[in-house]
mmCIF file of C-alpha atoms and ligand atoms in Angstrom:
data_model
loop_
_atom_site.group_PDB
_atom_site.id
_atom_site.type_symbol
_atom_site.label_atom_id
_atom_site.label_comp_id
_atom_site.label_asym_id
_atom_site.label_seq_id
_atom_site.Cartn_x
_atom_site.Cartn_y
_atom_site.Cartn_z
ATOM 1 C CA MET A 1 19.905 -104.615 -221.002
ATOM 2 C CA ASP A 2 21.409 -107.564 -222.495
ATOM 3 C CA TYR A 3 25.106 -107.520 -222.583
ATOM 4 C CA VAL A 4 25.784 -110.993 -223.656
ATOM 5 C CA ASN A 5 24.645 -111.143 -227.111
ATOM 6 C CA SER A 6 27.263 -113.282 -229.053
ATOM 7 C CA GLU A 7 29.079 -111.064 -231.834
ATOM 8 C CA ARG A 8 27.518 -107.900 -231.118
ATOM 9 C CA THR A 9 26.956 -105.562 -233.875
ATOM 10 C CA GLY A 10 27.988 -101.984 -233.305
ATOM 11 C CA GLN A 11 28.161 -100.252 -229.799
ATOM 12 C CA ALA A 12 26.392 -101.606 -227.184
ATOM 13 C CA THR A 13 24.869 -98.920 -224.590
ATOM 14 C CA LEU A 14 27.164 -99.218 -221.392
ATOM 15 C CA PRO A 15 26.080 -97.936 -218.042
ATOM 16 C CA THR A 16 26.971 -94.865 -216.502
ATOM 17 C CA ALA A 17 29.593 -95.266 -213.888
ATOM 18 C CA ILE A 18 29.992 -93.017 -210.932
ATOM 19 C CA LYS A 19 32.790 -92.742 -208.642
ATOM 20 C CA ILE A 20 32.781 -91.464 -204.903
ATOM 21 C CA LEU A 21 36.133 -91.148 -203.150
ATOM 22 C CA ILE A 22 36.446 -92.354 -199.366
ATOM 23 C CA ALA A 23 39.499 -90.514 -197.731
ATOM 24 C CA GLY A 24 40.788 -89.834 -194.309
ATOM 25 C CA GLY A 25 43.962 -91.125 -192.356
ATOM 26 C CA PHE A 26 45.030 -94.552 -192.061
ATOM 27 C CA GLY A 27 42.766 -96.746 -189.932
ATOM 28 C CA VAL A 28 39.893 -94.194 -189.782
ATOM 29 C CA GLY A 29 37.790 -96.794 -191.586
ATOM 30 C CA LYS A 30 37.722 -96.159 -195.179
ATOM 31 C CA THR A 31 37.768 -99.741 -196.039
ATOM 32 C CA THR A 32 35.137 -100.782 -193.482
ATOM 33 C CA LEU A 33 32.965 -98.142 -195.176
ATOM 34 C CA VAL A 34 33.613 -99.331 -198.570
ATOM 35 C CA GLY A 35 32.790 -103.044 -197.458
ATOM 36 C CA SER A 36 29.766 -102.381 -195.563
ATOM 37 C CA VAL A 37 27.652 -100.981 -198.461
ATOM 38 C CA SER A 38 29.339 -102.527 -201.339
ATOM 39 C CA GLU A 39 27.854 -105.789 -203.103
ATOM 40 C CA THR A 40 31.054 -107.687 -202.589
ATOM 41 C CA LYS A 41 33.800 -107.555 -200.224
ATOM 42 C CA PRO A 42 36.323 -104.659 -200.952
ATOM 43 C CA LEU A 43 38.428 -105.484 -204.000
ATOM 44 C CA ARG A 44 42.034 -104.449 -204.231
ATOM 45 C CA THR A 45 44.044 -102.870 -207.074
ATOM 46 C CA GLU A 46 47.444 -101.219 -207.522
ATOM 47 C CA GLU A 47 48.946 -98.661 -209.465
ATOM 48 C CA VAL A 48 52.540 -99.107 -210.117
ATOM 49 C CA LEU A 49 54.862 -96.041 -210.205
ATOM 50 C CA SER A 50 58.000 -96.095 -211.828
ATOM 51 C CA GLU A 51 60.823 -93.720 -211.146
ATOM 52 C CA GLN A 52 61.407 -91.321 -213.878
ATOM 53 C CA GLY A 53 63.810 -92.843 -216.522
ATOM 54 C CA VAL A 54 62.945 -96.316 -216.099
ATOM 55 C CA GLY A 55 64.098 -98.193 -218.857
ATOM 56 C CA VAL A 56 60.721 -99.883 -219.599
ATOM 57 C CA ASP A 57 61.674 -101.021 -223.152
ATOM 58 C CA ASP A 58 64.196 -103.223 -221.519
ATOM 59 C CA ILE A 59 64.175 -106.363 -223.627
ATOM 60 C CA SER A 60 64.970 -108.538 -220.363
ATOM 61 C CA GLY A 61 61.780 -107.031 -218.879
ATOM 62 C CA VAL A 62 63.621 -106.593 -215.799
ATOM 63 C CA GLU A 63 62.978 -103.367 -213.863
ATOM 64 C CA ALA A 64 66.262 -101.589 -213.556
ATOM 65 C CA LYS A 65 65.197 -98.823 -211.053
ATOM 66 C CA SER A 66 62.669 -99.086 -208.057
ATOM 67 C CA THR A 67 59.008 -98.910 -208.356
ATOM 68 C CA THR A 68 56.250 -98.097 -205.708
ATOM 69 C CA THR A 69 53.018 -99.650 -205.638
ATOM 70 C CA VAL A 70 49.972 -97.951 -204.290
ATOM 71 C CA ALA A 71 47.430 -100.066 -203.235
ATOM 72 C CA MET A 72 43.686 -98.924 -203.405
ATOM 73 C CA ASP A 73 40.501 -100.528 -201.848
ATOM 74 C CA PHE A 74 37.172 -100.416 -203.813
ATOM 75 C CA GLY A 75 33.753 -101.665 -204.121
ATOM 76 C CA ARG A 76 30.716 -101.608 -206.429
ATOM 77 C CA ILE A 77 27.079 -100.746 -205.875
ATOM 78 C CA THR A 78 24.837 -101.716 -208.938
ATOM 79 C CA ILE A 79 22.003 -99.044 -208.818
ATOM 80 C CA SER A 80 20.424 -100.110 -211.850
ATOM 81 C CA GLU A 81 21.330 -101.546 -215.254
ATOM 82 C CA GLU A 82 22.168 -97.975 -216.130
ATOM 83 C CA LEU A 83 24.019 -96.771 -213.290
ATOM 84 C CA VAL A 84 27.037 -98.466 -211.209
ATOM 85 C CA LEU A 85 28.423 -96.521 -208.206
ATOM 86 C CA TYR A 86 32.020 -97.199 -207.328
ATOM 87 C CA LEU A 87 33.740 -96.315 -203.931
ATOM 88 C CA PHE A 88 37.346 -95.636 -203.816
ATOM 89 C CA GLY A 89 39.162 -95.633 -200.639
ATOM 90 C CA THR A 90 42.415 -93.051 -201.256
ATOM 91 C CA PRO A 91 45.698 -94.146 -199.970
ATOM 92 C CA GLY A 92 46.215 -92.001 -196.723
ATOM 93 C CA GLN A 93 49.968 -90.799 -197.397
ATOM 94 C CA ASP A 94 50.724 -87.437 -198.751
ATOM 95 C CA ARG A 95 53.328 -88.931 -201.157
ATOM 96 C CA PHE A 96 50.611 -90.538 -203.111
ATOM 97 C CA TRP A 97 49.185 -87.225 -204.178
ATOM 98 C CA PHE A 98 49.576 -88.516 -208.099
ATOM 99 C CA VAL A 99 47.190 -91.254 -207.122
ATOM 100 C CA TRP A 100 44.809 -88.831 -205.725
ATOM 101 C CA ASP A 101 44.929 -86.543 -208.615
ATOM 102 C CA GLU A 102 44.038 -89.627 -210.795
ATOM 103 C CA LEU A 103 41.213 -90.793 -208.932
ATOM 104 C CA THR A 104 39.916 -87.282 -208.624
ATOM 105 C CA ILE A 105 39.503 -87.023 -212.457
ATOM 106 C CA GLY A 106 35.746 -87.886 -213.208
ATOM 107 C CA ALA A 107 34.844 -88.352 -209.144
ATOM 108 C CA LEU A 108 31.339 -87.175 -208.130
ATOM 109 C CA GLY A 109 32.715 -86.246 -204.752
ATOM 110 C CA ALA A 110 34.270 -87.490 -201.672
ATOM 111 C CA VAL A 111 33.597 -88.426 -198.036
ATOM 112 C CA VAL A 112 36.361 -87.703 -195.510
ATOM 113 C CA LEU A 113 36.622 -89.955 -192.656
ATOM 114 C CA ALA A 114 37.527 -88.102 -189.467
ATOM 115 C CA ASP A 115 38.423 -89.907 -186.109
ATOM 116 C CA THR A 116 38.153 -86.973 -183.258
ATOM 117 C CA ARG A 117 41.085 -89.005 -181.387
ATOM 118 C CA ARG A 118 43.376 -87.821 -184.271
ATOM 119 C CA LEU A 119 41.530 -85.180 -186.039
ATOM 120 C CA ALA A 120 44.641 -83.984 -187.491
ATOM 121 C CA ASP A 121 44.860 -87.167 -190.046
ATOM 122 C CA CYS A 122 42.211 -85.723 -192.103
ATOM 123 C CA PHE A 123 43.627 -82.224 -192.650
ATOM 124 C CA PRO A 124 45.290 -83.313 -195.768
ATOM 125 C CA SER A 125 42.214 -84.880 -197.466
ATOM 126 C CA VAL A 126 40.268 -81.754 -196.687
ATOM 127 C CA ASP A 127 43.046 -79.453 -197.650
ATOM 128 C CA TYR A 128 43.472 -81.774 -201.055
ATOM 129 C CA PHE A 129 39.563 -81.623 -201.966
ATOM 130 C CA GLU A 130 39.355 -77.862 -201.175
ATOM 131 C CA ARG A 131 42.095 -77.058 -203.490
ATOM 132 C CA ALA A 132 40.908 -79.578 -206.339
ATOM 133 C CA ARG A 133 37.286 -78.017 -205.773
ATOM 134 C CA LEU A 134 35.661 -81.625 -205.529
ATOM 135 C CA PRO A 135 32.645 -81.327 -203.293
ATOM 136 C CA PHE A 136 33.118 -83.266 -199.851
ATOM 137 C CA ILE A 137 31.557 -84.118 -196.816
ATOM 138 C CA VAL A 138 33.172 -84.898 -193.466
ATOM 139 C CA ALA A 139 31.583 -87.931 -191.588
ATOM 140 C CA VAL A 140 33.167 -88.517 -187.990
ATOM 141 C CA ASN A 141 33.507 -92.399 -187.492
ATOM 142 C CA CYS A 142 32.480 -92.952 -183.890
ATOM 143 C CA PHE A 143 35.289 -95.230 -182.242
ATOM 144 C CA GLU A 144 34.738 -96.408 -178.793
ATOM 145 C CA ASN A 145 36.652 -94.299 -175.993
ATOM 146 C CA ALA A 146 36.860 -91.090 -178.294
ATOM 147 C CA ARG A 147 36.116 -87.975 -176.610
ATOM 148 C CA ARG A 148 32.866 -86.860 -178.049
ATOM 149 C CA TYR A 149 33.376 -83.722 -179.979
ATOM 150 C CA SER A 150 30.352 -81.470 -181.008
ATOM 151 C CA LEU A 151 29.923 -81.594 -184.713
ATOM 152 C CA ASP A 152 30.382 -77.676 -184.504
ATOM 153 C CA GLU A 153 33.778 -78.403 -182.753
ATOM 154 C CA VAL A 154 34.859 -80.555 -185.749
ATOM 155 C CA ARG A 155 33.731 -78.112 -188.213
ATOM 156 C CA LEU A 156 35.867 -75.554 -186.396
ATOM 157 C CA ALA A 157 38.721 -77.514 -186.047
ATOM 158 C CA LEU A 158 38.809 -78.326 -189.663
ATOM 159 C CA ASP A 159 38.102 -74.757 -190.501
ATOM 160 C CA LEU A 160 35.328 -76.001 -193.173
ATOM 161 C CA ASP A 161 33.361 -73.717 -195.453
ATOM 162 C CA PRO A 162 29.694 -73.489 -193.901
ATOM 163 C CA GLU A 163 27.907 -75.401 -196.728
ATOM 164 C CA VAL A 164 30.324 -78.409 -196.102
ATOM 165 C CA PRO A 165 28.030 -81.008 -194.228
ATOM 166 C CA VAL A 166 29.594 -82.573 -191.221
ATOM 167 C CA MET A 167 28.013 -85.712 -189.897
ATOM 168 C CA LEU A 168 28.295 -88.794 -187.248
ATOM 169 C CA CYS A 169 28.767 -92.322 -188.770
ATOM 170 C CA ASP A 170 29.584 -95.562 -187.955
ATOM 171 C CA ALA A 171 31.431 -96.926 -191.011
ATOM 172 C CA ARG A 172 30.733 -100.774 -189.694
ATOM 173 C CA GLN A 173 27.029 -100.356 -190.154
ATOM 174 C CA ARG A 174 25.511 -100.551 -193.593
ATOM 175 C CA GLN A 175 22.559 -98.166 -192.765
ATOM 176 C CA SER A 176 24.950 -95.502 -191.564
ATOM 177 C CA SER A 177 27.458 -95.782 -194.422
ATOM 178 C CA LYS A 178 24.329 -95.523 -196.787
ATOM 179 C CA ASP A 179 23.327 -92.305 -194.916
ATOM 180 C CA VAL A 180 26.800 -90.909 -195.326
ATOM 181 C CA LEU A 181 26.827 -91.715 -199.289
ATOM 182 C CA VAL A 182 22.935 -90.179 -199.607
ATOM 183 C CA ALA A 183 24.245 -86.959 -197.875
ATOM 184 C CA LEU A 184 27.399 -86.603 -200.229
ATOM 185 C CA VAL A 185 25.262 -87.168 -203.356
ATOM 186 C CA GLU A 186 22.544 -84.615 -202.021
ATOM 187 C CA HIS A 187 25.330 -82.153 -201.291
ATOM 188 C CA VAL A 188 26.989 -82.520 -204.754
ATOM 189 C CA LYS A 189 23.330 -81.937 -206.166
ATOM 190 C CA ARG A 190 22.901 -78.810 -204.254
ATOM 191 C CA GLN A 191 26.527 -77.494 -205.395
ATOM 192 C CA GLY A 192 25.186 -78.167 -208.616
ATOM 193 C CA LEU A 193 27.319 -76.916 -211.527
ATOM 194 C CA THR A 194 29.244 -73.997 -209.939
ATOM 195 C CA ARG A 195 32.486 -75.810 -209.678
ATOM 196 C CA ARG A 196 34.657 -78.259 -211.860
ATOM 197 C CA PRO A 197 37.113 -80.666 -210.129
ATOM 198 C CA GLU A 198 40.653 -80.349 -211.440
ATOM 199 C CA PRO A 199 43.765 -82.165 -210.449
ATOM 200 C CA VAL A 200 45.917 -80.205 -207.970
ATOM 201 C CA GLY A 201 49.082 -81.144 -209.435
ATOM 202 C CA HIS A 202 51.730 -81.303 -206.777
ATOM 203 C CA MET B 1 58.650 -118.638 -218.894
ATOM 204 C CA THR B 2 61.165 -116.999 -216.650
ATOM 205 C CA MET B 3 60.444 -114.968 -213.659
ATOM 206 C CA PRO B 4 62.315 -111.596 -213.856
ATOM 207 C CA ASP B 5 64.159 -111.198 -210.618
ATOM 208 C CA GLU B 6 62.276 -108.346 -209.387
ATOM 209 C CA GLU B 7 61.531 -107.147 -205.931
ATOM 210 C CA PRO B 8 57.979 -105.774 -205.729
ATOM 211 C CA VAL B 9 57.516 -103.014 -202.869
ATOM 212 C CA TRP B 10 54.544 -103.661 -200.951
ATOM 213 C CA LEU B 11 53.064 -100.615 -198.878
ATOM 214 C CA ASP B 12 50.497 -102.727 -197.201
ATOM 215 C CA ASP B 13 50.414 -106.460 -196.289
ATOM 216 C CA ALA B 14 46.927 -107.027 -197.542
ATOM 217 C CA ALA B 15 48.064 -106.113 -201.025
ATOM 218 C CA GLY B 16 47.694 -108.906 -203.483
ATOM 219 C CA PRO B 17 50.367 -110.174 -205.717
ATOM 220 C CA VAL B 18 51.553 -108.052 -208.571
ATOM 221 C CA VAL B 19 51.863 -110.440 -211.247
ATOM 222 C CA ARG B 20 55.008 -109.535 -213.209
ATOM 223 C CA PRO B 21 53.527 -106.619 -215.067
ATOM 224 C CA TYR B 22 56.385 -106.245 -217.640
ATOM 225 C CA ALA B 23 56.314 -110.123 -218.446
ATOM 226 C CA VAL B 24 52.650 -109.595 -219.134
ATOM 227 C CA THR B 25 52.856 -106.707 -221.394
ATOM 228 C CA GLY B 26 55.801 -107.947 -223.228
ATOM 229 C CA GLY B 27 57.980 -105.049 -221.751
ATOM 230 C CA ARG B 28 55.528 -102.424 -223.101
ATOM 231 C CA ALA B 29 54.625 -100.919 -219.961
ATOM 232 C CA LYS B 30 53.514 -97.574 -221.183
ATOM 233 C CA PRO B 31 49.784 -97.734 -222.131
ATOM 234 C CA ALA B 32 48.736 -95.093 -224.817
ATOM 235 C CA ASN B 33 45.351 -94.776 -223.078
ATOM 236 C CA SER B 34 44.692 -93.098 -219.594
ATOM 237 C CA PHE B 35 41.533 -94.763 -219.050
ATOM 238 C CA ASN B 36 39.907 -93.894 -215.605
ATOM 239 C CA VAL B 37 39.760 -96.365 -213.102
ATOM 240 C CA VAL B 38 35.909 -96.508 -213.546
ATOM 241 C CA ALA B 39 36.144 -96.535 -217.247
ATOM 242 C CA LEU B 40 33.917 -99.680 -218.260
ATOM 243 C CA VAL B 41 34.926 -102.502 -220.506
ATOM 244 C CA LEU B 42 32.609 -104.500 -222.406
ATOM 245 C CA SER B 43 33.543 -107.344 -224.822
ATOM 246 C CA THR B 44 32.384 -106.931 -228.106
ATOM 247 C CA ARG B 45 32.610 -111.048 -228.707
ATOM 248 C CA SER B 46 31.504 -113.782 -226.727
ATOM 249 C CA ALA B 47 35.002 -115.372 -226.861
ATOM 250 C CA PRO B 48 38.562 -114.646 -227.643
ATOM 251 C CA PRO B 49 39.235 -115.501 -231.353
ATOM 252 C CA SER B 50 41.483 -118.876 -231.673
ATOM 253 C CA GLU B 51 44.147 -117.516 -233.953
ATOM 254 C CA VAL B 52 47.451 -116.292 -232.761
ATOM 255 C CA GLY B 53 48.200 -112.767 -231.371
ATOM 256 C CA ILE B 54 46.306 -112.502 -228.131
ATOM 257 C CA ALA B 55 47.873 -112.833 -224.629
ATOM 258 C CA PRO B 56 46.258 -115.240 -222.138
ATOM 259 C CA GLU B 57 45.570 -112.226 -220.027
ATOM 260 C CA GLN B 58 43.601 -110.543 -222.690
ATOM 261 C CA ALA B 59 41.828 -113.672 -223.497
ATOM 262 C CA LYS B 60 40.740 -113.584 -219.742
ATOM 263 C CA ILE B 61 39.659 -109.762 -220.156
ATOM 264 C CA ILE B 62 37.182 -111.106 -222.755
ATOM 265 C CA HIS B 63 35.854 -113.614 -220.722
ATOM 266 C CA LEU B 64 35.464 -111.230 -217.695
ATOM 267 C CA CYS B 65 33.740 -108.255 -219.558
ATOM 268 C CA GLN B 66 30.970 -110.331 -221.156
ATOM 269 C CA ARG B 67 29.183 -107.848 -218.633
ATOM 270 C CA PRO B 68 30.854 -104.551 -218.198
ATOM 271 C CA LEU B 69 33.231 -103.992 -215.659
ATOM 272 C CA ALA B 70 35.335 -101.094 -214.535
ATOM 273 C CA LEU B 71 39.048 -101.012 -215.428
ATOM 274 C CA ALA B 72 39.697 -101.365 -211.706
ATOM 275 C CA GLU B 73 37.580 -104.485 -211.354
ATOM 276 C CA VAL B 74 39.323 -106.063 -214.398
ATOM 277 C CA ALA B 75 42.881 -105.342 -212.574
ATOM 278 C CA ALA B 76 41.480 -106.575 -209.530
ATOM 279 C CA HIS B 77 40.097 -109.768 -210.838
ATOM 280 C CA LEU B 78 43.619 -110.400 -212.790
ATOM 281 C CA SER B 79 45.911 -109.338 -209.758
ATOM 282 C CA LEU B 80 47.504 -106.935 -212.210
ATOM 283 C CA PRO B 81 48.418 -103.121 -211.754
ATOM 284 C CA LEU B 82 46.126 -100.917 -213.592
ATOM 285 C CA GLY B 83 48.614 -99.614 -215.903
ATOM 286 C CA THR B 84 49.337 -103.047 -217.215
ATOM 287 C CA VAL B 85 45.606 -103.646 -217.824
ATOM 288 C CA ARG B 86 45.630 -100.492 -219.733
ATOM 289 C CA VAL B 87 48.564 -101.764 -221.894
ATOM 290 C CA LEU B 88 46.403 -105.029 -222.399
ATOM 291 C CA LEU B 89 43.402 -102.934 -223.304
ATOM 292 C CA ASP B 90 45.300 -101.013 -225.918
ATOM 293 C CA GLY B 91 45.878 -104.217 -227.952
ATOM 294 C CA LEU B 92 42.243 -105.426 -227.413
ATOM 295 C CA ILE B 93 40.875 -102.098 -228.606
ATOM 296 C CA ALA B 94 43.176 -101.892 -231.799
ATOM 297 C CA GLN B 95 41.593 -105.492 -232.429
ATOM 298 C CA GLY B 96 38.074 -104.320 -231.922
ATOM 299 C CA PHE B 97 37.658 -106.737 -229.301
ATOM 300 C CA VAL B 98 36.532 -104.648 -226.268
ATOM 301 C CA GLN B 99 34.882 -101.331 -226.112
ATOM 302 C CA VAL B 100 35.592 -98.950 -223.239
ATOM 303 C CA ASN B 101 33.575 -96.286 -222.008
ATOM 304 C CA ASP B 102 35.820 -93.603 -220.412
ATOM 305 C CA PRO B 103 33.807 -91.192 -218.280
ATOM 306 C CA ARG B 104 36.690 -88.881 -218.604
ATOM 307 C CA GLN B 105 35.603 -87.958 -221.955
ATOM 308 C CA ALA B 106 32.130 -87.216 -220.558
ATOM 309 C CA ALA B 107 33.060 -83.811 -218.743
ATOM 310 C CA THR B 108 29.841 -82.807 -217.218
ATOM 311 C CA LEU B 109 28.157 -83.329 -213.944
ATOM 312 C CA PRO B 110 25.449 -85.982 -214.367
ATOM 313 C CA ASP B 111 21.948 -84.604 -214.557
ATOM 314 C CA ASP B 112 19.207 -84.419 -212.132
ATOM 315 C CA SER B 113 17.755 -87.975 -213.124
ATOM 316 C CA VAL B 114 21.077 -89.435 -212.280
ATOM 317 C CA PHE B 115 21.136 -87.891 -209.110
ATOM 318 C CA GLU B 116 17.794 -88.991 -208.183
ATOM 319 C CA ALA B 117 18.503 -92.470 -209.458
ATOM 320 C CA LEU B 118 21.622 -92.417 -207.247
ATOM 321 C CA ILE B 119 19.764 -91.070 -204.151
ATOM 322 C CA ASN B 120 16.486 -93.420 -204.370
ATOM 323 C CA GLY B 121 19.014 -96.575 -205.268
ATOM 324 C CA LEU B 122 21.139 -95.880 -202.204
ATOM 325 C CA ARG B 123 18.406 -95.318 -199.938
ATOM 326 C CA GLN B 124 16.706 -98.674 -201.113
ATOM 327 C CA LEU B 125 19.917 -100.854 -200.804
HETATM 328 N N1 LIG C 1 34.673 -98.693 -183.083
HETATM 329 C C1 LIG C 1 34.795 -98.626 -184.517
HETATM 330 N N2 LIG C 1 35.571 -98.990 -185.398
HETATM 331 C C2 LIG C 1 35.802 -99.025 -186.595
HETATM 332 C C3 LIG C 1 34.854 -98.082 -187.221
HETATM 333 N N3 LIG C 1 35.055 -98.061 -188.515
HETATM 334 C C4 LIG C 1 36.173 -98.881 -188.640
HETATM 335 N N4 LIG C 1 36.793 -99.563 -187.355
HETATM 336 C C5 LIG C 1 37.736 -100.285 -187.219
HETATM 337 O O1 LIG C 1 39.014 -99.780 -187.257
HETATM 338 C C6 LIG C 1 39.839 -100.431 -187.961
HETATM 339 C C7 LIG C 1 40.521 -99.893 -189.308
HETATM 340 O O2 LIG C 1 39.708 -99.743 -190.222
HETATM 341 P P1 LIG C 1 39.783 -99.646 -191.835
HETATM 342 O O3 LIG C 1 38.529 -99.751 -192.458
HETATM 343 O O4 LIG C 1 40.739 -100.709 -192.149
HETATM 344 O O5 LIG C 1 40.600 -98.381 -191.787
HETATM 345 P P2 LIG C 1 41.286 -97.537 -193.151
HETATM 346 O O6 LIG C 1 42.731 -97.703 -193.122
HETATM 347 O O7 LIG C 1 40.816 -96.072 -193.257
HETATM 348 O O8 LIG C 1 40.902 -98.413 -194.492
HETATM 349 C C8 LIG C 1 39.372 -101.848 -188.187
HETATM 350 O O9 LIG C 1 39.683 -102.607 -187.445
HETATM 351 C C9 LIG C 1 37.818 -101.628 -188.141
HETATM 352 O O10 LIG C 1 36.948 -102.656 -187.884
HETATM 353 C C10 LIG C 1 33.875 -97.659 -186.581
HETATM 354 O O11 LIG C 1 33.040 -96.792 -186.969
HETATM 355 N N5 LIG C 1 33.825 -97.782 -185.237
HETATM 356 MG MG1 LIG C 2 42.250 -99.353 -196.062
#
């Protein structure tokens, strides 16, 4: 496919972009996973949120009320000229659900990273994706000194539906991160068309 | 050009600088589109037009998007927030300088061939 024709006539065929979310608590390895499989180091983008009623047409261009900036790390994996995969690390804090809603739209599925030393950190992510009906898998990132829970113990602690895959990973390892993504895509494929993701709306 | 006296709020030390979004968009901070972060942007021309009426950041987008880039990539490369880039795209689309493929409009799950391509592609990385 040649995108660089000068003065294209008509519409060029654009590749299909697939989006996968990488969620989990702060410091669980989201950015590490994005970086270990993506073709470049993780990129960073921001959504700026204004408080309601902010005078955006203020001719001075000066923000009158407070804004909040929510940062997202993401990476790109070019599968082919027709297919590009993007991985988005989701911001961890609950107060950024509106960004999750936005990220969830059009997402294929999500990986919830868990650290067994603080398993509760991933409860909000699990809860969110269940409610959003976005297919997800849980990947337990193996930190040193972490007590080894069995995957069944993790499943039980997270109260996961039986069809939700749970696996071990090391987000620093490219191969391991690839395995996680493959497991997610296979899970989504198995889930088929039985569900439609939708924003949760908080 | 003067800098508005604004104090950005950082939530993460590693976050890049947000470049005066309101200055860049001429104060029109509300985009007409709500493009997905993975909406792909492709320029329809090889270079920005020489005539007036295009912001420097819009010219940069035309240069950047000679190959399809996601909205989020454009924003990251320009160090601008997503919303600001959406506003800039409004203008570029109105002038026919870029085309945007917003997956939000494609409501269905990918078909089996896409799943296979994804799985095989990931395995071969
Ligand atoms: N031992 C170990 N450390 C990891 C692993 N994944 C990430 N880390 C480290 O944990 C820290 C936080 O990771 P980061 O990706 O920034 O977490 P994020 O906040 O979820 O994006 C970094 O110092 C990583 O090097 C892992 O699988 N094992
Ligand atoms: Mg991170």
